[in-house]
Every structure is written in C-alpha cells, then in structure tokens.
Short mmCIF file of C-alpha atoms in Angstrom, two decimals:
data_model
loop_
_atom_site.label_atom_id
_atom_site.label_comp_id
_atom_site.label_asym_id
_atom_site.label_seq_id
_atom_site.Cartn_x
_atom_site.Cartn_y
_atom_site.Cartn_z
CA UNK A 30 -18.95 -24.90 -38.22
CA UNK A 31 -20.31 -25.59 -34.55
CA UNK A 32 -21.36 -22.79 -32.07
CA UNK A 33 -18.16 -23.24 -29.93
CA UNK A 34 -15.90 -21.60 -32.46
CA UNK A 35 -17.07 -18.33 -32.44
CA UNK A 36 -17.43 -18.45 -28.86
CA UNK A 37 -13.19 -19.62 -28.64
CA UNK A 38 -12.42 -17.02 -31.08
CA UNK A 39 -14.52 -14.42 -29.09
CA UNK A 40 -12.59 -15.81 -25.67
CA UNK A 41 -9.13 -15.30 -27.54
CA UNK A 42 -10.06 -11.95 -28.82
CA UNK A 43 -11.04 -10.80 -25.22
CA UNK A 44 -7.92 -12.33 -23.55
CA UNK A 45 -5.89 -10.10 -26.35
CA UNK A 46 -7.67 -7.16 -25.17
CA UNK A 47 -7.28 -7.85 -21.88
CA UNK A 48 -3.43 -8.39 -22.00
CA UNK A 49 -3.67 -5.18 -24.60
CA UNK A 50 -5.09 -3.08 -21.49
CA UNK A 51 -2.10 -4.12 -19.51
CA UNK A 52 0.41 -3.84 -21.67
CA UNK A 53 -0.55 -0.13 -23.61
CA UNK A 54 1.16 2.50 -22.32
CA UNK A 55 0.64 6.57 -22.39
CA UNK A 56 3.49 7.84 -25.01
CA UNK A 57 6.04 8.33 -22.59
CA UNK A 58 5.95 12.36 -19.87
CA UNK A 59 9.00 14.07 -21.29
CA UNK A 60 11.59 14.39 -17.94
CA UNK A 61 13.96 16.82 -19.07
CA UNK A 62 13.09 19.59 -17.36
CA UNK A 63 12.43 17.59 -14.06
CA UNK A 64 15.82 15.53 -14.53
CA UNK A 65 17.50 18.87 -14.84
CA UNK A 66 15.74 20.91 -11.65
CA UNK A 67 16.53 17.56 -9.35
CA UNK A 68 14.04 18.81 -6.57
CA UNK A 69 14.85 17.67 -3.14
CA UNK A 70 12.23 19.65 -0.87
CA UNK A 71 8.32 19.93 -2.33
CA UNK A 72 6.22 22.40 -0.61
CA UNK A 73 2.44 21.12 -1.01
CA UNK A 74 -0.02 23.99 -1.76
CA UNK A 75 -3.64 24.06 -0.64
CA UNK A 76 -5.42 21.54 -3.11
CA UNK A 77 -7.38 24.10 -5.00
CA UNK A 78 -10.98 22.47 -4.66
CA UNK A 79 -13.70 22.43 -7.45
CA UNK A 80 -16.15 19.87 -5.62
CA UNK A 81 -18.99 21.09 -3.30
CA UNK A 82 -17.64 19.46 -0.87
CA UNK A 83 -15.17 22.13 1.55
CA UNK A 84 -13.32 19.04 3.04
CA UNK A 85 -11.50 18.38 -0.56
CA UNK A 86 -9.29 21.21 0.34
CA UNK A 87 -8.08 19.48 3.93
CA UNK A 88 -8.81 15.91 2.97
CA UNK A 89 -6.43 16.21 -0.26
CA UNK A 90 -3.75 17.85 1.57
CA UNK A 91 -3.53 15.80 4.48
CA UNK A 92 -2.86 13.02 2.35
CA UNK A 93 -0.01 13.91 0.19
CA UNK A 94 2.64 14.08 2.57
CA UNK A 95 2.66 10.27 2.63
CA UNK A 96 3.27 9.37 -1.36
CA UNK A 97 5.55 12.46 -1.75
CA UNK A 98 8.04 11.58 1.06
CA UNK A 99 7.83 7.60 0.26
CA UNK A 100 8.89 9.00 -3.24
CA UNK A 101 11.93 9.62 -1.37
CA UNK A 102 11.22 13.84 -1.00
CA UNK A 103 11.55 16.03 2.16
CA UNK A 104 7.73 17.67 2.36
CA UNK A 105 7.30 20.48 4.12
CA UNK A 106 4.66 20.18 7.21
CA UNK A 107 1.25 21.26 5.58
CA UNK A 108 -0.25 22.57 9.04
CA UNK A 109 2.94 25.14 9.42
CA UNK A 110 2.22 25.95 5.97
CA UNK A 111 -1.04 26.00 6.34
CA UNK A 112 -0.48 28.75 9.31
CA UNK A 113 2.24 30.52 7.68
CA UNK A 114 -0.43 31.36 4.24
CA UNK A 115 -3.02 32.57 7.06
CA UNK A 116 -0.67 34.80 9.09
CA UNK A 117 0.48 35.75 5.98
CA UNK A 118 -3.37 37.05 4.88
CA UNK A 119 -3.53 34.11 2.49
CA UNK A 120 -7.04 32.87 3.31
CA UNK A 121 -7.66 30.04 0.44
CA UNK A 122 -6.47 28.12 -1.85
CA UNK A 123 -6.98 30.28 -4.84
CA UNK A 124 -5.14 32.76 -3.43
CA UNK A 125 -2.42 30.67 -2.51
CA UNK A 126 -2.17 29.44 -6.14
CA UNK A 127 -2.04 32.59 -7.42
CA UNK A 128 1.01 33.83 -5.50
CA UNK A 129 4.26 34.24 -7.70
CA UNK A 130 6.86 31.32 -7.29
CA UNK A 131 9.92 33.41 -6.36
CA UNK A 132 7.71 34.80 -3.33
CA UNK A 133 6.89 30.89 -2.36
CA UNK A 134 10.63 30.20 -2.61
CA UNK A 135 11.72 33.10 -0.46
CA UNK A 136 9.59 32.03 1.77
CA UNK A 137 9.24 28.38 2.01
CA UNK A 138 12.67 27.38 1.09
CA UNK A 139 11.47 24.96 -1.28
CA UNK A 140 12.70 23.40 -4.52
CA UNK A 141 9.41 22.85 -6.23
CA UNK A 142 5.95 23.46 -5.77
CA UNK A 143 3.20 20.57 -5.84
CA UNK A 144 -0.37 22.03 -7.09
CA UNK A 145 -3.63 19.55 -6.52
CA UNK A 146 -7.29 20.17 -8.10
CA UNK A 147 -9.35 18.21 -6.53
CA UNK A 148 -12.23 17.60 -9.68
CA UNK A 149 -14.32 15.91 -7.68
CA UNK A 150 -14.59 14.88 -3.45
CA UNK A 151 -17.83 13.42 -2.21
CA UNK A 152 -20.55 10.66 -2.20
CA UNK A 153 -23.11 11.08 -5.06
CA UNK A 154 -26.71 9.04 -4.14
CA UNK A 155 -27.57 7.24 -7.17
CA UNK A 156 -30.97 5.00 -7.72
CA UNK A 157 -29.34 1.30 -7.22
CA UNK A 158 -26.08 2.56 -4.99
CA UNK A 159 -24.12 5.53 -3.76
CA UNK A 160 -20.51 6.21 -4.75
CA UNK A 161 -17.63 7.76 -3.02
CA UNK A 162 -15.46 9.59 -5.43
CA UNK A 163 -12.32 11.69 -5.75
CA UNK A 164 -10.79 12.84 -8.26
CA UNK A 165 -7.31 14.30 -8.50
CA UNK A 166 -4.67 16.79 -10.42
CA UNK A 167 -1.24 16.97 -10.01
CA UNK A 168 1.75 19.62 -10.87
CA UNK A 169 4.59 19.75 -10.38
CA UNK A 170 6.53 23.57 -10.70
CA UNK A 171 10.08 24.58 -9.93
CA UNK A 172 10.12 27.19 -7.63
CA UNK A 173 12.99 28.52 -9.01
CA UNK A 174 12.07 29.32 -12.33
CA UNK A 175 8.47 28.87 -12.52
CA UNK A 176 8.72 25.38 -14.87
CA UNK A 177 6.26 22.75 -15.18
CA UNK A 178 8.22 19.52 -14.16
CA UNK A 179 5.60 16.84 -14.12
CA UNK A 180 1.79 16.80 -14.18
CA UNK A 181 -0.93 13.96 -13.69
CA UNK A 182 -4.12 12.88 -12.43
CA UNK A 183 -5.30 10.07 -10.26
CA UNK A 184 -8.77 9.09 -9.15
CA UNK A 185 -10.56 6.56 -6.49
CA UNK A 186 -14.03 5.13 -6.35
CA UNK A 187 -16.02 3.06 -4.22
CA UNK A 188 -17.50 1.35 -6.78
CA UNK A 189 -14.42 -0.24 -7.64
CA UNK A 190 -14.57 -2.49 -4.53
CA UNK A 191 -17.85 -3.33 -4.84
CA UNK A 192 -19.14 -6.87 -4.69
CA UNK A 193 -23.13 -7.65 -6.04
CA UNK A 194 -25.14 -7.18 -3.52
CA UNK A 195 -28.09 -9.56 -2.39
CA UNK A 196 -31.50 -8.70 -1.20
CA UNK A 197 -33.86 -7.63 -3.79
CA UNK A 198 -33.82 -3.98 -5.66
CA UNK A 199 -35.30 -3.09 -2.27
CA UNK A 200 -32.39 -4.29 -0.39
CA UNK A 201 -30.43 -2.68 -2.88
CA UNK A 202 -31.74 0.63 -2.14
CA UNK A 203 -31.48 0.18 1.70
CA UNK A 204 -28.00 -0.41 1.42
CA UNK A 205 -27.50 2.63 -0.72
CA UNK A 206 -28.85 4.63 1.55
CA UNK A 207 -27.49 3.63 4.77
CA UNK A 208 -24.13 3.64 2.66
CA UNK A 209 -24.84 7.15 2.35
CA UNK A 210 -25.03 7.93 5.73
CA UNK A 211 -22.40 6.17 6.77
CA UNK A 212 -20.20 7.43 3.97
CA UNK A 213 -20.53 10.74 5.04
CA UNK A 214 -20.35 10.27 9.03
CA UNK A 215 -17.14 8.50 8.60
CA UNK A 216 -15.97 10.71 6.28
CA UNK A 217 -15.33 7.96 3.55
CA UNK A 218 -14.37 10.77 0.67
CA UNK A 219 -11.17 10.87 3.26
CA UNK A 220 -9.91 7.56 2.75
CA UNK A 221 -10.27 7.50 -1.01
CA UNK A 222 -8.70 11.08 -1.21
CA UNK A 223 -5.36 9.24 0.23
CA UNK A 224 -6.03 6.21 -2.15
CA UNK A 225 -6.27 9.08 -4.97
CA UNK A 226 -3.35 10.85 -3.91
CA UNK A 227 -1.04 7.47 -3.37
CA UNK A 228 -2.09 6.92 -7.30
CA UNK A 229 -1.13 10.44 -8.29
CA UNK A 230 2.40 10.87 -6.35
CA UNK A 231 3.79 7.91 -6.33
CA UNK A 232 6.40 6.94 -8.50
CA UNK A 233 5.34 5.13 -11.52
CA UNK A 234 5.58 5.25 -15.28
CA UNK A 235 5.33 8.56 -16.09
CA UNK A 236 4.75 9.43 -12.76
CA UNK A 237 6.97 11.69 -10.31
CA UNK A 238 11.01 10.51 -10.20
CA UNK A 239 12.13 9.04 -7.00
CA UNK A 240 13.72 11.32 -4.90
CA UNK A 241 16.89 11.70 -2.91
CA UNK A 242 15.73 9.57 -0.47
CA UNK A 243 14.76 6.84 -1.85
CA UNK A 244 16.00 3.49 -2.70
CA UNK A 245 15.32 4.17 -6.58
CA UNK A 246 16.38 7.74 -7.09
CA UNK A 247 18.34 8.34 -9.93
CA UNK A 248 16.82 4.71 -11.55
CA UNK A 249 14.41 4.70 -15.08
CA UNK A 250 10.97 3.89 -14.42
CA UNK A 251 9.86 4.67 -18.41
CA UNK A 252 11.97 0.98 -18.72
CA UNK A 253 9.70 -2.23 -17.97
CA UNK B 27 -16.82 -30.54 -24.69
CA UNK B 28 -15.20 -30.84 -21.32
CA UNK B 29 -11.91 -30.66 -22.62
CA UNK B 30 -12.74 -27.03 -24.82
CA UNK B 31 -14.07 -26.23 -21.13
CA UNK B 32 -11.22 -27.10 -19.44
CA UNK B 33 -8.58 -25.50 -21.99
CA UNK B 34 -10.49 -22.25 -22.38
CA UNK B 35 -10.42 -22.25 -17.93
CA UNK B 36 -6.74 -22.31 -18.01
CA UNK B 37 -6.61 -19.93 -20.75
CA UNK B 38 -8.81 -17.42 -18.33
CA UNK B 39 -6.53 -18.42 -15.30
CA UNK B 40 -3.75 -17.54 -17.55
CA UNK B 41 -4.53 -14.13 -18.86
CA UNK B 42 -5.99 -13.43 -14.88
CA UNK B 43 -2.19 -14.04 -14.13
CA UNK B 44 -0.67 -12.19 -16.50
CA UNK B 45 -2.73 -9.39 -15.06
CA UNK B 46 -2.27 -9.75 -11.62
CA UNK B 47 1.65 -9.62 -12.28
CA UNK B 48 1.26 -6.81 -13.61
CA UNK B 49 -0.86 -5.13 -11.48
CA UNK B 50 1.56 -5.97 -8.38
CA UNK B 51 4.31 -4.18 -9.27
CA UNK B 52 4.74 -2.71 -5.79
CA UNK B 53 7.13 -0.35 -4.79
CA UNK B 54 10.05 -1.34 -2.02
CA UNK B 55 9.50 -1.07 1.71
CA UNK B 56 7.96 1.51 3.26
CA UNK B 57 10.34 4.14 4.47
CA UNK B 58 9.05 5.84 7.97
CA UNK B 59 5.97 4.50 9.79
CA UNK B 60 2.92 6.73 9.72
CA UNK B 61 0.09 5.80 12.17
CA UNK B 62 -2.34 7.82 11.96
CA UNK B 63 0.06 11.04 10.87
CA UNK B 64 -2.44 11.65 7.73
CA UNK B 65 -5.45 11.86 10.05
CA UNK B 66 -3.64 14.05 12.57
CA UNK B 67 -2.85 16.90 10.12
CA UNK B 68 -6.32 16.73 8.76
CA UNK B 69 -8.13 17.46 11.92
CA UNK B 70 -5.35 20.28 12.28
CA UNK B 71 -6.32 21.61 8.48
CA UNK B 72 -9.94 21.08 9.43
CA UNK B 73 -9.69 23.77 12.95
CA UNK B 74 -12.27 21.59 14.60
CA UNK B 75 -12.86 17.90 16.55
CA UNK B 76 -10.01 17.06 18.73
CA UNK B 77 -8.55 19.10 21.07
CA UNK B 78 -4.96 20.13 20.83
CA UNK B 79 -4.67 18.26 23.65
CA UNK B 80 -5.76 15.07 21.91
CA UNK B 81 -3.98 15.46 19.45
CA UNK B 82 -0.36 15.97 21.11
CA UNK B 83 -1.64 13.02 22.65
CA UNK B 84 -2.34 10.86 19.45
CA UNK B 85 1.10 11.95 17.99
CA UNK B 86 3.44 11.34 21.30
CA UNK B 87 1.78 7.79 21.35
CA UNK B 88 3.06 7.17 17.22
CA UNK B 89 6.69 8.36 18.46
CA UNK B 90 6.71 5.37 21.39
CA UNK B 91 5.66 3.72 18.76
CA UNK B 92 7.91 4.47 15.96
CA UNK B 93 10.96 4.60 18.81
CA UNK B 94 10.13 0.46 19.99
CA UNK B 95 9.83 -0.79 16.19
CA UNK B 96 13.19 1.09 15.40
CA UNK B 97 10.79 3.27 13.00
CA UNK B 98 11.55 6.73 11.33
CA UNK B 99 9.51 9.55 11.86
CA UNK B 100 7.50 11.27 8.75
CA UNK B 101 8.63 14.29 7.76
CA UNK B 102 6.98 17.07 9.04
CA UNK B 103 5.99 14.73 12.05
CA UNK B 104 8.82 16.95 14.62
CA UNK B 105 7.58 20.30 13.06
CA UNK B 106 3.68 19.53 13.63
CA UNK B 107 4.47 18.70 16.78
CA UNK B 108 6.49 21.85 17.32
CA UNK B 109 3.27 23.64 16.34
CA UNK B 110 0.60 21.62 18.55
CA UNK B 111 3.46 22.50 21.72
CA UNK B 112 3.53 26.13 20.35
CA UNK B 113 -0.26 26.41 20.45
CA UNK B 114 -0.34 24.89 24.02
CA UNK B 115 1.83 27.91 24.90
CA UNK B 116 5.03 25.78 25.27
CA UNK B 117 7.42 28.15 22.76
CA UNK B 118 10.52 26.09 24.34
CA UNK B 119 9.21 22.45 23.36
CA UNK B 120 8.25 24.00 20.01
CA UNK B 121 11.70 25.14 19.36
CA UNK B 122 13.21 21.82 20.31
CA UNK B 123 10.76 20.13 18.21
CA UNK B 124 11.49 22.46 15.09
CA UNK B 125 15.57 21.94 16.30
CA UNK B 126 14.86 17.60 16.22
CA UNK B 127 12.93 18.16 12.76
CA UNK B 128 16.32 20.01 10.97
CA UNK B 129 18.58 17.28 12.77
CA UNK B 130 16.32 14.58 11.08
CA UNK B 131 15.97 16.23 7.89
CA UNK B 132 18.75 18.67 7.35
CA UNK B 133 17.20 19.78 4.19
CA UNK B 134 14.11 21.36 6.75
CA UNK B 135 16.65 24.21 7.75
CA UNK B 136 15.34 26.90 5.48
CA UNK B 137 11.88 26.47 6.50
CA UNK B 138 12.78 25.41 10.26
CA UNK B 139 15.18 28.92 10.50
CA UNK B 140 12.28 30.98 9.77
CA UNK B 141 9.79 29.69 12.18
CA UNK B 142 12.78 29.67 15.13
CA UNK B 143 13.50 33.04 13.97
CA UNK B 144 9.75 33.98 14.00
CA UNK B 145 9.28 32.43 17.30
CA UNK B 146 12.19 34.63 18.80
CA UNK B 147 11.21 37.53 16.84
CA UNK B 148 7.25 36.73 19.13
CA UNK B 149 9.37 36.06 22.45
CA UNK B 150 11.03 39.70 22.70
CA UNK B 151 7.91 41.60 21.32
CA UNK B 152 5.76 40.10 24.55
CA UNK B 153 8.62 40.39 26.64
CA UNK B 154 9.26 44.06 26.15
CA UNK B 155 5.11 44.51 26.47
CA UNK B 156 5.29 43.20 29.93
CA UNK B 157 4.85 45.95 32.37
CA UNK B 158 8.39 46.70 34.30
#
C-alpha cells in the first residue's frame, strides 16, 4: 500500500464525476402541449423585474429578440410593443403581466406569449471581488388558450470568467473596486443579461423547439 | 513515478476532452446579422442617451451593412425603424418601413396592419384639426 493509490483512485473517482456532470441530464420538459400549439410569432412581454436594479426590465428585453428569432421565431419589435402597452395605459411590467391572454392576442397578433423574471440584475461589491450577475425566468404561454408551453431559467456571472488575480489582498481589493465602477459605467449587467437570455431561449435539451424558421424545426433535441 | 505522472496527465487531458465536446455543441449558423440591434432597442426601452437622430443613424449604417455582406435583417429591425422615422415626424417612411417589415416577414401582418391602420387612423384626425 503506497500513498499513490489512494491518490489514482481519488483522480479516477473525480474524472467519473466529472464525466457524470456532463453526461446527467434533467428528466426530460414534457412537449406535448408545445408540439401541439406549433407557435410561429412570440410576443416578448416586459421582463417583470425583482432586482433593485430598474435597467433589468430594458436590459432583459432588449436581449431576447436575438435567441428567440435564431430559434427560428418571428418576434415582435419590443420598442412598438413597448409603445403600444404605454398608449395603451399599461405603464409596467406587472401590469402588463397581468393582462388576460385573449386581450394580448387581439391585440398583438401573436401565437404565444414569452414571460421573463429577471431574479437578479446587478453588480454586488463583495470583500475580495465584485460580481456581475443576472439571473433569468422563462415562460412560455399560448396566447390562444392561456397554456404553459415551456418554462426555464438561465443565469450569467462574472465570476465565471474570472482568472486569479495578482497583486496582494490589497491589489485584490483595488481591482474590486475599480471593477465596480467600471461595471456599472459600462453597464456590464447588460452584456451578461444577453449571455443569460442566449442560455434561456435558445434551443437546447429541454429548452424551447426550433421554430419555423430554422434549420432544425420540426427535429428532437431530447435525442443526444 | 514519472510514468503514474504521465498516465494520470493523459487521463486529465482525456476527461478535459470529453468535456469540451460536450460543451461545444453549438448550434448552426447564425441566421440574420445583428450589429448592434440589441443595444439599439435598449437605449429605445431606456427613453434616454442617444438621440433619435443617432440612433436612425446607428441602424441605417447596420442595413449598408447587412445589404454588402448579403445579410438578413432581424426581425423587428424594419418596424423599429418605422418607429424611430415615425417619431422624427416622417409618418410616410414609417409606413414604408412597417410595409418592408410584412414583405420580409409575412407572418408581421397582424401586428404591422394595426400600426398602418393606427397611423392612418392619426393622419385624418390632424388633418381634419387643421384650420380650413
């Protein structure tokens, strides 16, 4: 018995769980419903927003046009709709979300209705570094009879990109701060709301079918 | 010693494969080109920063730029800029931009009838307010 064996059998047991992580799947969304409705226009509501941030509202919905219509979907212009809820006396995005689906159809035109929360938008200072973070949810409703097609959630963080930094706890801190301020001026919460969103609506296992547009509508993504 | 070295290296590099195939699992080729198109509609959402001006500007330069790569438009790209015209005070660029938008994506019509028909509805109300 030498040291090295535990030490291989610990490296083997890692490697198992590491190709376990990759490999487990969520039991598989049930697609009936959505297979059945075949949605070919998605009307994006306001994302309703539960950070303290006010720019989740605008910096979610700006981005999911782009995953949506890659998905192969025609999505209706969120700045018309956008003027069309405020004409209309709709002033925010719990009020949008609480108006009936027939009245969004009669309206709008649409097939189905996508509904965001965004759980969390914004850079949090911490001791050692500062993180951007947003976090997303996703549904997915038929507009014509008020069904739940699909639902998700998504998230994006900076501290998934980040490399060890160098320079002492009190370099540490500097960078954490000017972080912060750049964060903020540049709006960084922005980018990884579309990062977020490309997660949540794109197609995927168990994630929203392709649709009429694209390349793979009509193929099984539940299949490896 | 090496050698366990060695073999429990290519084991790593291994299992790092095995994850990185299966991590790029991309989808297929993009299918319009977007520029900036995000950005745009979130300084509309946001009311504030760039001047409609600017931003007619921003947009016309993405359509040279989608029309010399051969490109497709977004959807919603024709309508937004239907809106940013309309806002200007040009009501007939607006309605060819909302017209381009159904001829690109016939599925638009719906939501592109109502805003033509709002638009016309807006036309004869100020036209019949203007003093004979």
């Amino acid at each position: 018995m030498n040291i090295a064996r535990p030490l291989k059998m610990s490296a083997a047991l890692l490697a198992t769980a590491m190709l376990g992580a990759c490999a487990t799947k969520a039991p598989p969304y049930d697609y009936t419903a959505y297979n059945k409705a075949k949605p070919v226009t998605l009307l994006v509501m306001p994302p309703v927003n539960e950070s303290p941030d006010v720019k989740g509202t605008p910096g979610v919905w700006a981005h999911a046009t782009l995953p949506l219509a890659e998905a192969g979907y025609y999505v209706l212009p969120v700045t018309l709709v956008d003027e069309m809820l405020k004409q209309n006396g709709v002033q925010t995005a719990n009020d949008a979300a609480e108006l009936p689906t027939t009245k969004l159809r009669e309206v709008f035109g649409a097939d189905a209705a996508v509904y965001i929360r965004v759980k969390r938008y914004g850079t949090s200072y911490k001791i050692i570094d500062s993180e951007t973070r947003v976090e997303v949810e996703g549904r997915l409703v038929d507009l014509k009879t008020g069904e739940v097609l699909w639902k998700g959630s998504a998230f994006a963080s900076s501290a998934e990109q980040q490399q060890q930094n160098q320079g002492g706890p009190l370099g540490l801190l500097v960078a954490a701060v000017v972080k912060q301020i750049i964060g903020t001026a540049t709006d960084a919460s922005f980018n990884f709301a579309g990062i977020a969103n490309r997660r949540l609506l794109t197609p995927q296992y168990n994630g929203v079918l392709p649709g009429p547009r694209s390349p793979n509508y009509g193929k099984d993504l539940q299949k490896p | 010693m090496s050698r366990r070295f060695l073999s429990r290296l290519g084991s790593l590099a291994a299992v790092t494969l095995l994850c990185t195939a299966c991590a790029a699992n991309r989808g297929p080729a993009p299918l319009y080109m977007w520029d900036t198109f995000p950005t745009q509609q979130y300084r509309a959402l946001l009311r504030e920063g760039a001047s409609p001006e600017e931003q007619l500007q921003a947009l016309q330069v993405h359509a040279e730029k989608a029309k010399a790569a051969n490109a497709a438009l977004p959807p919603g790209f024709r309508a937004h800029l239907g809106m940013l015209h309309l806002n200007l005070g040009n009501a007939a660029e607006a309605r060819n931009q909302w017209e381009a938008e159904k001829a690109a994506f016939p599925e638009s019509a719906p939501f592109m009838d109502s805003l033509l028909k709002k638009l016309t509805a807006t036309e004869k109300t100020l036209k019949s307010e203007k003093p004979a």
